[in-house]
Amino acid sequence: MIEGNPALMNLRILQAISSGAGNARLLTPDGHTSAVLAFTVMGVVNVTPDSFSDGGLFLDPRAAVEHGLRLREDGAGILDVGGESTRPGAEPVPEEEELERVLPVVEGLAAAGGRVSIDTTKLGVARAAIRAGATVVNDVSAFRFAPEMAGLVASEGVQCCLMHMLGEPRTMQADPRYEDVVGEVKAFLEERLAFATGEGVPEERVWLDPGIGFGKTVEHNLELLRRLDEIVAIGRPVVVGTSRKSFLGKLTGGRAEDERLPGTIATNVLALERGASVFRVHDVAQVADALRVAAATVAP
Ligand code: HH2
């Protein structure tokens, strides 16, 4: 067992992720399944014209489904389908348009047996996506923009990811300030978890995410990653999304989005060691390999 390890929460998390809606592919090296850290890679499927690193590449539903299936082959246990960019300064997308973008993709991936999460803050999009086969609601507003989403998750028996964001995407990067970023993010996530359970969502179905890059400076992001174990201590599976984000560019002399894989791998590996268990990334094959090796090293 891995008691005493900062990532010991992970074993319980293995169960939490794979239970319920779960047919998650837990990537555990052969022969080490009892003690090895479990993790799930969440592959990003952005069906948007304007996402910060892959906007416009998969706007055609067929291309998006093909991309998602490739990510699954590469090792993604969950495919996170999104139709609205949350990049800093992004303008909201009307519900109709978001639905048109994501529904055929959710349907296509679910029909092919993929485990799909819907990345949305809108009740109507989440509802339609669940009908189309999504089994996880990934809400970057943590039920703040549409509180009724909690009731939907409860009644449909799906899982949800609740993420911290300071304010809303349009304004979140305008001078974000915290007294203690980790303490405040943790208190926010605890409050949102309490809200969700109060609305009838079983705690076992809730994952939490510190929201790297959502209303945070480079230093805030680093502090959250450095002290991620404090977020893990809440006792729910922790999702991290550092993939290709701008703080990685800033830390490496201005690298462009497509040059940020080394930084993405470094942060995901460290987050695994600190107890995170779901890793939302664009470059699934490479990050999954890095996590496999890291997991075997942390808990052989
Ligand atoms: N990051 C993005 C979107 N959704 N969901 C969770 N749970 N955690 C994250 O860190 C997260 C997220 C932003 O990345 P991306 O989807 O690539 O960009 P865009 O919002 O521009 O589409």
CSV table of N, CA and C in Angstrom, one decimal, residues 117-263:
chain,number,residue,atom,x,y,z
A,117,SER,N,-17.4,13.3,-21.6
A,117,SER,CA,-17.8,14.4,-20.7
A,117,SER,C,-18.2,15.6,-21.5
A,118,ILE,N,-19.1,16.4,-21.0
A,118,ILE,CA,-19.5,17.6,-21.8
A,118,ILE,C,-19.0,18.8,-21.0
A,119,ASP,N,-18.2,19.6,-21.7
A,119,ASP,CA,-17.6,20.8,-21.1
A,119,ASP,C,-18.5,22.0,-21.4
A,120,THR,N,-19.4,22.3,-20.4
A,120,THR,CA,-20.3,23.3,-20.7
A,120,THR,C,-20.8,24.0,-19.3
A,121,THR,N,-21.2,25.2,-19.4
A,121,THR,CA,-21.8,25.9,-18.2
A,121,THR,C,-23.3,26.0,-18.4
A,122,LYS,N,-23.9,25.5,-19.5
A,122,LYS,CA,-25.3,25.7,-19.8
A,122,LYS,C,-26.1,24.5,-19.5
A,123,LEU,N,-27.3,24.7,-18.9
A,123,LEU,CA,-28.2,23.7,-18.5
A,123,LEU,C,-28.7,22.9,-19.7
A,124,GLY,N,-29.1,23.6,-20.7
A,124,GLY,CA,-29.7,23.0,-21.9
A,124,GLY,C,-28.7,22.1,-22.6
A,125,VAL,N,-27.5,22.6,-22.7
A,125,VAL,CA,-26.4,21.8,-23.4
A,125,VAL,C,-26.1,20.6,-22.6
A,126,ALA,N,-26.0,20.7,-21.3
A,126,ALA,CA,-25.7,19.5,-20.5
A,126,ALA,C,-26.8,18.5,-20.6
A,127,ARG,N,-28.1,19.0,-20.6
A,127,ARG,CA,-29.2,18.1,-20.6
A,127,ARG,C,-29.2,17.3,-22.0
A,128,ALA,N,-29.0,18.0,-23.1
A,128,ALA,CA,-29.0,17.4,-24.4
A,128,ALA,C,-27.8,16.4,-24.5
A,129,ALA,N,-26.7,16.8,-24.0
A,129,ALA,CA,-25.5,16.0,-24.1
A,129,ALA,C,-25.7,14.7,-23.3
A,130,ILE,N,-26.3,14.8,-22.2
A,130,ILE,CA,-26.5,13.6,-21.4
A,130,ILE,C,-27.4,12.6,-22.2
A,131,ARG,N,-28.5,13.2,-22.8
A,131,ARG,CA,-29.4,12.4,-23.6
A,131,ARG,C,-28.6,11.7,-24.8
A,132,ALA,N,-27.6,12.5,-25.2
A,132,ALA,CA,-26.9,11.9,-26.4
A,132,ALA,C,-25.8,11.0,-26.0
A,133,GLY,N,-25.6,10.8,-24.7
A,133,GLY,CA,-24.7,9.8,-24.2
A,133,GLY,C,-23.6,10.2,-23.3
A,134,ALA,N,-23.5,11.5,-23.0
A,134,ALA,CA,-22.4,12.0,-22.0
A,134,ALA,C,-22.7,11.5,-20.6
A,135,THR,N,-21.7,11.1,-19.9
A,135,THR,CA,-21.9,10.6,-18.5
A,135,THR,C,-21.2,11.4,-17.5
A,136,VAL,N,-20.5,12.5,-17.9
A,136,VAL,CA,-19.9,13.4,-17.0
A,136,VAL,C,-20.2,14.8,-17.4
A,137,VAL,N,-20.5,15.7,-16.5
A,137,VAL,CA,-20.7,17.1,-16.8
A,137,VAL,C,-19.5,17.9,-16.2
A,138,ASN,N,-18.7,18.5,-17.1
A,138,ASN,CA,-17.6,19.3,-16.7
A,138,ASN,C,-17.9,20.8,-16.8
A,139,ASP,N,-18.2,21.3,-15.6
A,139,ASP,CA,-18.7,22.7,-15.6
A,139,ASP,C,-17.7,23.6,-15.0
A,140,VAL,N,-17.0,24.5,-15.8
A,140,VAL,CA,-16.0,25.3,-15.3
A,140,VAL,C,-16.5,26.4,-14.4
A,141,SER,N,-17.8,26.6,-14.3
A,141,SER,CA,-18.4,27.5,-13.4
A,141,SER,C,-18.8,26.9,-12.1
A,142,ALA,N,-18.7,25.6,-12.0
A,142,ALA,CA,-19.0,24.8,-10.8
A,142,ALA,C,-20.5,25.1,-10.3
A,143,PHE,N,-21.4,25.0,-11.3
A,143,PHE,CA,-22.8,25.2,-11.0
A,143,PHE,C,-23.2,26.7,-10.6
A,144,ARG,N,-22.3,27.6,-10.9
A,144,ARG,CA,-22.6,29.0,-10.5
A,144,ARG,C,-23.4,29.7,-11.6
A,145,PHE,N,-23.1,29.4,-12.9
A,145,PHE,CA,-23.8,30.1,-14.0
A,145,PHE,C,-25.2,29.5,-14.1
A,146,ALA,N,-25.4,28.2,-13.9
A,146,ALA,CA,-26.7,27.5,-14.0
A,146,ALA,C,-26.8,26.6,-12.8
A,147,PRO,N,-27.3,27.1,-11.7
A,147,PRO,CA,-27.4,26.3,-10.4
A,147,PRO,C,-28.3,25.1,-10.6
A,148,GLU,N,-29.2,25.1,-11.6
A,148,GLU,CA,-30.1,24.0,-11.8
A,148,GLU,C,-29.4,22.8,-12.4
A,149,MET,N,-28.1,23.0,-12.8
A,149,MET,CA,-27.3,21.9,-13.4
A,149,MET,C,-27.1,20.9,-12.3
A,150,ALA,N,-27.0,21.3,-11.0
A,150,ALA,CA,-26.8,20.3,-9.9
A,150,ALA,C,-28.0,19.3,-9.9
A,151,GLY,N,-29.2,19.8,-10.0
A,151,GLY,CA,-30.4,18.9,-10.0
A,151,GLY,C,-30.4,18.0,-11.2
A,152,LEU,N,-29.9,18.5,-12.3
A,152,LEU,CA,-29.9,17.6,-13.5
A,152,LEU,C,-28.9,16.5,-13.3
A,153,VAL,N,-27.7,16.8,-12.8
A,153,VAL,CA,-26.7,15.8,-12.5
A,153,VAL,C,-27.2,14.8,-11.5
A,154,ALA,N,-27.9,15.3,-10.5
A,154,ALA,CA,-28.5,14.4,-9.5
A,154,ALA,C,-29.5,13.5,-10.1
A,155,SER,N,-30.4,14.0,-10.9
A,155,SER,CA,-31.5,13.2,-11.3
A,155,SER,C,-31.1,12.2,-12.5
A,156,GLU,N,-30.1,12.6,-13.2
A,156,GLU,CA,-29.6,11.8,-14.3
A,156,GLU,C,-28.6,10.7,-13.8
A,157,GLY,N,-28.1,10.9,-12.6
A,157,GLY,CA,-27.1,9.9,-12.1
A,157,GLY,C,-25.8,10.0,-12.8
A,158,VAL,N,-25.4,11.2,-13.3
A,158,VAL,CA,-24.1,11.3,-13.9
A,158,VAL,C,-23.1,11.8,-13.0
A,159,GLN,N,-21.8,11.9,-13.4
A,159,GLN,CA,-20.8,12.5,-12.6
A,159,GLN,C,-20.5,13.9,-13.0
A,160,CYS,N,-19.8,14.7,-12.2
A,160,CYS,CA,-19.6,16.1,-12.5
A,160,CYS,C,-18.2,16.5,-12.1
A,161,CYS,N,-17.6,17.4,-12.8
A,161,CYS,CA,-16.4,18.1,-12.4
A,161,CYS,C,-16.7,19.5,-12.1
A,162,LEU,N,-16.4,20.0,-10.9
A,162,LEU,CA,-16.6,21.4,-10.5
A,162,LEU,C,-15.3,22.1,-10.4
A,163,MET,N,-15.2,23.2,-11.2
A,163,MET,CA,-13.9,23.8,-11.3
A,163,MET,C,-13.9,25.2,-10.7
A,164,HIS,N,-12.8,25.7,-10.1
A,164,HIS,CA,-12.7,27.0,-9.6
A,164,HIS,C,-12.3,28.0,-10.8
A,165,MET,N,-13.0,29.1,-10.8
A,165,MET,CA,-12.7,30.2,-11.7
A,165,MET,C,-13.0,31.5,-11.0
A,166,LEU,N,-12.1,32.5,-11.1
A,166,LEU,CA,-12.4,33.8,-10.5
A,166,LEU,C,-13.3,34.6,-11.4
A,167,GLY,N,-14.5,34.7,-11.1
A,167,GLY,CA,-15.5,35.5,-11.9
A,167,GLY,C,-15.9,34.7,-13.2
A,168,GLU,N,-15.7,35.3,-14.4
A,168,GLU,CA,-16.1,34.7,-15.6
A,168,GLU,C,-15.0,34.9,-16.7
A,169,PRO,N,-15.0,34.1,-17.8
A,169,PRO,CA,-13.9,34.1,-18.7
A,169,PRO,C,-13.6,35.5,-19.3
A,170,ARG,N,-14.7,36.3,-19.5
A,170,ARG,CA,-14.4,37.6,-20.2
A,170,ARG,C,-13.5,38.5,-19.3
A,171,THR,N,-13.5,38.4,-18.0
A,171,THR,CA,-12.8,39.3,-17.2
A,171,THR,C,-11.8,38.6,-16.2
A,172,MET,N,-11.8,37.3,-16.2
A,172,MET,CA,-11.0,36.6,-15.1
A,172,MET,C,-9.5,36.9,-15.1
A,173,GLN,N,-8.9,37.3,-16.2
A,173,GLN,CA,-7.5,37.6,-16.1
A,173,GLN,C,-7.2,39.0,-15.9
A,174,ALA,N,-8.2,39.9,-15.6
A,174,ALA,CA,-7.9,41.3,-15.4
A,174,ALA,C,-7.5,41.4,-13.9
A,175,ASP,N,-6.2,41.4,-13.7
A,175,ASP,CA,-5.6,41.6,-12.3
A,175,ASP,C,-6.2,40.7,-11.3
A,176,PRO,N,-6.1,39.4,-11.4
A,176,PRO,CA,-6.6,38.5,-10.4
A,176,PRO,C,-5.8,38.6,-9.1
A,177,ARG,N,-6.5,38.7,-7.9
A,177,ARG,CA,-5.8,38.8,-6.7
A,177,ARG,C,-6.4,37.8,-5.6
A,178,TYR,N,-5.5,37.3,-4.8
A,178,TYR,CA,-5.9,36.4,-3.7
A,178,TYR,C,-5.1,36.8,-2.5
A,179,GLU,N,-5.6,36.6,-1.3
A,179,GLU,CA,-4.7,36.7,-0.1
A,179,GLU,C,-3.9,35.4,0.0
A,180,ASP,N,-4.6,34.2,-0.2
A,180,ASP,CA,-4.0,32.9,-0.2
A,180,ASP,C,-4.7,32.1,-1.2
A,181,VAL,N,-4.1,32.0,-2.4
A,181,VAL,CA,-4.8,31.4,-3.5
A,181,VAL,C,-5.2,29.9,-3.2
A,182,VAL,N,-4.4,29.2,-2.5
A,182,VAL,CA,-4.8,27.8,-2.3
A,182,VAL,C,-5.9,27.7,-1.3
A,183,GLY,N,-5.8,28.5,-0.2
A,183,GLY,CA,-6.9,28.5,0.8
A,183,GLY,C,-8.2,28.9,0.2
A,184,GLU,N,-8.2,29.9,-0.7
A,184,GLU,CA,-9.4,30.4,-1.2
A,184,GLU,C,-10.0,29.5,-2.3
A,185,VAL,N,-9.1,28.9,-3.1
A,185,VAL,CA,-9.6,27.9,-4.0
A,185,VAL,C,-10.2,26.7,-3.3
A,186,LYS,N,-9.5,26.3,-2.3
A,186,LYS,CA,-10.0,25.1,-1.5
A,186,LYS,C,-11.4,25.4,-0.8
A,187,ALA,N,-11.5,26.6,-0.2
A,187,ALA,CA,-12.8,27.0,0.4
A,187,ALA,C,-13.9,27.0,-0.6
A,188,PHE,N,-13.6,27.6,-1.8
A,188,PHE,CA,-14.6,27.6,-2.9
A,188,PHE,C,-15.0,26.2,-3.3
A,189,LEU,N,-14.1,25.3,-3.5
A,189,LEU,CA,-14.4,24.0,-3.9
A,189,LEU,C,-15.2,23.3,-2.9
A,190,GLU,N,-14.9,23.5,-1.6
A,190,GLU,CA,-15.6,22.8,-0.5
A,190,GLU,C,-17.1,23.4,-0.5
A,191,GLU,N,-17.2,24.7,-0.7
A,191,GLU,CA,-18.6,25.2,-0.7
A,191,GLU,C,-19.4,24.7,-1.9
A,192,ARG,N,-18.7,24.6,-3.1
A,192,ARG,CA,-19.4,24.1,-4.3
A,192,ARG,C,-19.8,22.6,-4.1
A,193,LEU,N,-18.9,21.9,-3.5
A,193,LEU,CA,-19.2,20.4,-3.2
A,193,LEU,C,-20.4,20.4,-2.3
A,194,ALA,N,-20.4,21.2,-1.3
A,194,ALA,CA,-21.6,21.2,-0.3
A,194,ALA,C,-22.9,21.6,-1.1
A,195,PHE,N,-22.8,22.6,-2.0
A,195,PHE,CA,-23.9,23.0,-2.7
A,195,PHE,C,-24.4,21.8,-3.6
A,196,ALA,N,-23.5,21.1,-4.2
A,196,ALA,CA,-23.9,20.0,-5.1
A,196,ALA,C,-24.6,18.9,-4.3
A,197,THR,N,-24.0,18.5,-3.2
A,197,THR,CA,-24.6,17.5,-2.4
A,197,THR,C,-25.9,17.9,-1.8
A,198,GLY,N,-26.0,19.2,-1.4
A,198,GLY,CA,-27.3,19.7,-0.9
A,198,GLY,C,-28.4,19.6,-2.0
A,199,GLU,N,-28.0,19.7,-3.2
A,199,GLU,CA,-29.0,19.5,-4.3
A,199,GLU,C,-29.2,18.1,-4.7
A,200,GLY,N,-28.6,17.2,-4.0
A,200,GLY,CA,-28.9,15.8,-4.2
A,200,GLY,C,-27.9,15.0,-5.0
A,201,VAL,N,-26.7,15.6,-5.3
A,201,VAL,CA,-25.7,14.9,-6.1
A,201,VAL,C,-24.9,14.1,-5.0
A,202,PRO,N,-24.8,12.8,-5.2
A,202,PRO,CA,-24.0,12.0,-4.2
A,202,PRO,C,-22.5,12.5,-4.3
A,203,GLU,N,-21.9,12.6,-3.1
A,203,GLU,CA,-20.5,13.1,-3.1
A,203,GLU,C,-19.6,12.2,-4.0
A,204,GLU,N,-19.9,10.9,-4.1
A,204,GLU,CA,-19.0,10.0,-4.9
A,204,GLU,C,-19.0,10.4,-6.3
A,205,ARG,N,-20.0,11.2,-6.7
A,205,ARG,CA,-20.0,11.6,-8.2
A,205,ARG,C,-19.4,12.9,-8.5
A,206,VAL,N,-18.7,13.5,-7.5
A,206,VAL,CA,-18.2,14.9,-7.7
A,206,VAL,C,-16.6,14.8,-7.8
A,207,TRP,N,-16.1,15.4,-8.8
A,207,TRP,CA,-14.6,15.6,-9.0
A,207,TRP,C,-14.4,17.1,-8.8
A,208,LEU,N,-13.2,17.5,-8.4
A,208,LEU,CA,-12.9,18.9,-8.2
A,208,LEU,C,-11.7,19.3,-9.0
A,209,ASP,N,-11.6,20.6,-9.3
A,209,ASP,CA,-10.5,21.1,-10.2
A,209,ASP,C,-10.2,22.5,-9.8
A,210,PRO,N,-8.9,22.7,-9.5
A,210,PRO,CA,-8.4,24.1,-9.1
A,210,PRO,C,-8.5,25.1,-10.2
A,211,GLY,N,-8.7,24.7,-11.4
A,211,GLY,CA,-8.9,25.7,-12.5
A,211,GLY,C,-7.6,26.5,-12.8
A,212,ILE,N,-6.6,25.7,-13.2
A,212,ILE,CA,-5.3,26.3,-13.6
A,212,ILE,C,-5.6,27.3,-14.8
A,213,GLY,N,-5.2,28.5,-14.6
A,213,GLY,CA,-5.3,29.5,-15.7
A,213,GLY,C,-6.6,30.3,-15.7
A,214,PHE,N,-7.5,30.0,-14.8
A,214,PHE,CA,-8.8,30.6,-14.8
A,214,PHE,C,-8.9,31.7,-13.7
A,215,GLY,N,-8.4,32.9,-14.1
A,215,GLY,CA,-8.3,34.0,-13.1
A,215,GLY,C,-7.1,33.8,-12.2
A,216,LYS,N,-6.0,33.5,-12.8
A,216,LYS,CA,-4.8,33.2,-12.0
A,216,LYS,C,-3.5,33.8,-12.7
A,217,THR,N,-2.6,34.3,-11.9
A,217,THR,CA,-1.3,34.7,-12.5
A,217,THR,C,-0.4,33.5,-12.6
A,218,VAL,N,0.7,33.6,-13.2
A,218,VAL,CA,1.7,32.5,-13.3
A,218,VAL,C,2.0,32.0,-11.9
A,219,GLU,N,2.2,33.0,-10.9
A,219,GLU,CA,2.6,32.6,-9.6
A,219,GLU,C,1.4,31.9,-8.9
A,220,HIS,N,0.2,32.3,-9.1
A,220,HIS,CA,-1.0,31.6,-8.6
A,220,HIS,C,-1.1,30.2,-9.1
A,221,ASN,N,-0.8,30.0,-10.4
A,221,ASN,CA,-0.9,28.6,-10.9
A,221,ASN,C,0.2,27.7,-10.3
A,222,LEU,N,1.4,28.3,-10.1
A,222,LEU,CA,2.5,27.5,-9.6
A,222,LEU,C,2.2,27.2,-8.1
A,223,GLU,N,1.7,28.1,-7.4
A,223,GLU,CA,1.3,27.9,-6.0
A,223,GLU,C,0.3,26.8,-5.8
A,224,LEU,N,-0.7,26.8,-6.7
A,224,LEU,CA,-1.7,25.7,-6.7
A,224,LEU,C,-1.2,24.4,-7.0
A,225,LEU,N,-0.3,24.3,-8.0
A,225,LEU,CA,0.4,23.0,-8.3
A,225,LEU,C,1.3,22.6,-7.2
A,226,ARG,N,2.1,23.5,-6.6
A,226,ARG,CA,3.0,23.2,-5.5
A,226,ARG,C,2.2,22.6,-4.3
A,227,ARG,N,1.1,23.2,-4.0
A,227,ARG,CA,0.3,22.8,-2.8
A,227,ARG,C,-1.0,22.0,-3.2
A,228,LEU,N,-0.9,21.3,-4.3
A,228,LEU,CA,-2.1,20.5,-4.8
A,228,LEU,C,-2.6,19.5,-3.8
A,229,ASP,N,-1.7,19.0,-3.0
A,229,ASP,CA,-2.1,18.0,-1.9
A,229,ASP,C,-3.2,18.6,-1.0
A,230,GLU,N,-3.2,19.9,-0.8
A,230,GLU,CA,-4.2,20.5,0.0
A,230,GLU,C,-5.6,20.5,-0.6
A,231,ILE,N,-5.6,20.5,-1.9
A,231,ILE,CA,-6.9,20.4,-2.6
A,231,ILE,C,-7.3,18.9,-2.6
A,232,VAL,N,-6.3,18.0,-2.8
A,232,VAL,CA,-6.6,16.6,-2.8
A,232,VAL,C,-7.2,16.2,-1.4
A,233,ALA,N,-6.7,16.9,-0.4
A,233,ALA,CA,-7.2,16.5,1.0
A,233,ALA,C,-8.7,16.7,1.2
A,234,ILE,N,-9.3,17.4,0.3
A,234,ILE,CA,-10.8,17.5,0.4
A,234,ILE,C,-11.4,16.2,0.3
A,235,GLY,N,-10.7,15.3,-0.4
A,235,GLY,CA,-11.2,13.9,-0.4
A,235,GLY,C,-11.9,13.5,-1.7
A,236,ARG,N,-12.0,14.3,-2.7
A,236,ARG,CA,-12.6,14.0,-4.0
A,236,ARG,C,-11.5,13.9,-5.0
A,237,PRO,N,-11.8,13.1,-6.1
A,237,PRO,CA,-10.8,13.1,-7.2
A,237,PRO,C,-10.5,14.5,-7.7
A,238,VAL,N,-9.2,14.8,-8.0
A,238,VAL,CA,-8.8,16.1,-8.4
A,238,VAL,C,-8.4,16.0,-9.9
A,239,VAL,N,-9.0,16.9,-10.7
A,239,VAL,CA,-8.8,17.0,-12.1
A,239,VAL,C,-7.8,18.2,-12.3
A,240,VAL,N,-6.8,18.1,-13.1
A,240,VAL,CA,-5.9,19.2,-13.5
A,240,VAL,C,-5.9,19.5,-15.0
A,241,GLY,N,-5.9,20.7,-15.3
A,241,GLY,CA,-5.9,21.1,-16.7
A,241,GLY,C,-4.8,22.2,-16.9
A,242,THR,N,-3.6,21.7,-17.2
A,242,THR,CA,-2.5,22.6,-17.5
A,242,THR,C,-2.2,22.7,-19.0
A,243,SER,N,-2.7,21.8,-19.7
A,243,SER,CA,-2.3,21.5,-21.1
A,243,SER,C,-2.1,22.8,-22.0
A,244,ARG,N,-0.9,23.0,-22.4
A,244,ARG,CA,-0.6,24.1,-23.4
A,244,ARG,C,-0.9,25.5,-22.8
A,245,LYS,N,-1.2,25.6,-21.6
A,245,LYS,CA,-1.7,26.9,-21.1
A,245,LYS,C,-0.6,28.0,-21.1
A,246,SER,N,-1.0,29.3,-21.0
A,246,SER,CA,-0.1,30.4,-21.3
A,246,SER,C,1.0,30.5,-20.2
A,247,PHE,N,0.7,30.1,-19.0
A,247,PHE,CA,1.8,30.2,-18.0
A,247,PHE,C,3.0,29.3,-18.3
A,248,LEU,N,2.7,28.2,-19.1
A,248,LEU,CA,3.8,27.4,-19.5
A,248,LEU,C,4.7,28.1,-20.6
A,249,GLY,N,4.0,28.9,-21.4
A,249,GLY,CA,4.7,29.7,-22.4
A,249,GLY,C,5.5,30.8,-21.7
A,250,LYS,N,4.9,31.4,-20.7
A,250,LYS,CA,5.6,32.5,-20.0
A,250,LYS,C,6.8,32.0,-19.2
A,251,LEU,N,6.8,30.7,-18.7
A,251,LEU,CA,7.9,30.2,-18.0
A,251,LEU,C,9.0,29.7,-18.9
A,252,THR,N,8.7,29.6,-20.2
A,252,THR,CA,9.8,29.0,-21.1
A,252,THR,C,10.1,30.0,-22.2
A,253,GLY,N,10.2,31.3,-21.8
A,253,GLY,CA,10.7,32.3,-22.7
A,253,GLY,C,9.8,32.6,-23.9
A,254,GLY,N,8.5,32.3,-23.7
A,254,GLY,CA,7.5,32.7,-24.7
A,254,GLY,C,7.2,31.6,-25.7
A,255,ARG,N,7.3,30.4,-25.3
A,255,ARG,CA,7.0,29.3,-26.3
A,255,ARG,C,5.5,29.4,-26.7
A,256,ALA,N,5.3,29.1,-28.0
A,256,ALA,CA,3.9,29.1,-28.5
A,256,ALA,C,3.2,27.8,-28.0
A,257,GLU,N,1.8,27.8,-28.2
A,257,GLU,CA,1.0,26.7,-27.8
A,257,GLU,C,1.5,25.4,-28.1
A,258,ASP,N,1.9,25.2,-29.4
A,258,ASP,CA,2.3,23.9,-29.9
A,258,ASP,C,3.8,23.5,-29.4
A,259,GLU,N,4.4,24.4,-28.6
A,259,GLU,CA,5.7,24.1,-28.1
A,259,GLU,C,5.7,23.9,-26.6
A,260,ARG,N,4.5,23.7,-26.1
A,260,ARG,CA,4.4,23.6,-24.6
A,260,ARG,C,4.2,22.2,-24.0
A,261,LEU,N,4.4,21.2,-24.9
A,261,LEU,CA,4.3,19.8,-24.4
A,261,LEU,C,5.2,19.5,-23.2
A,262,PRO,N,6.5,19.9,-23.3
A,262,PRO,CA,7.4,19.6,-22.2
A,262,PRO,C,6.8,20.2,-20.8
A,263,GLY,N,6.4,21.4,-20.9
A,263,GLY,CA,5.8,22.0,-19.7
A,263,GLY,C,4.5,21.3,-19.3
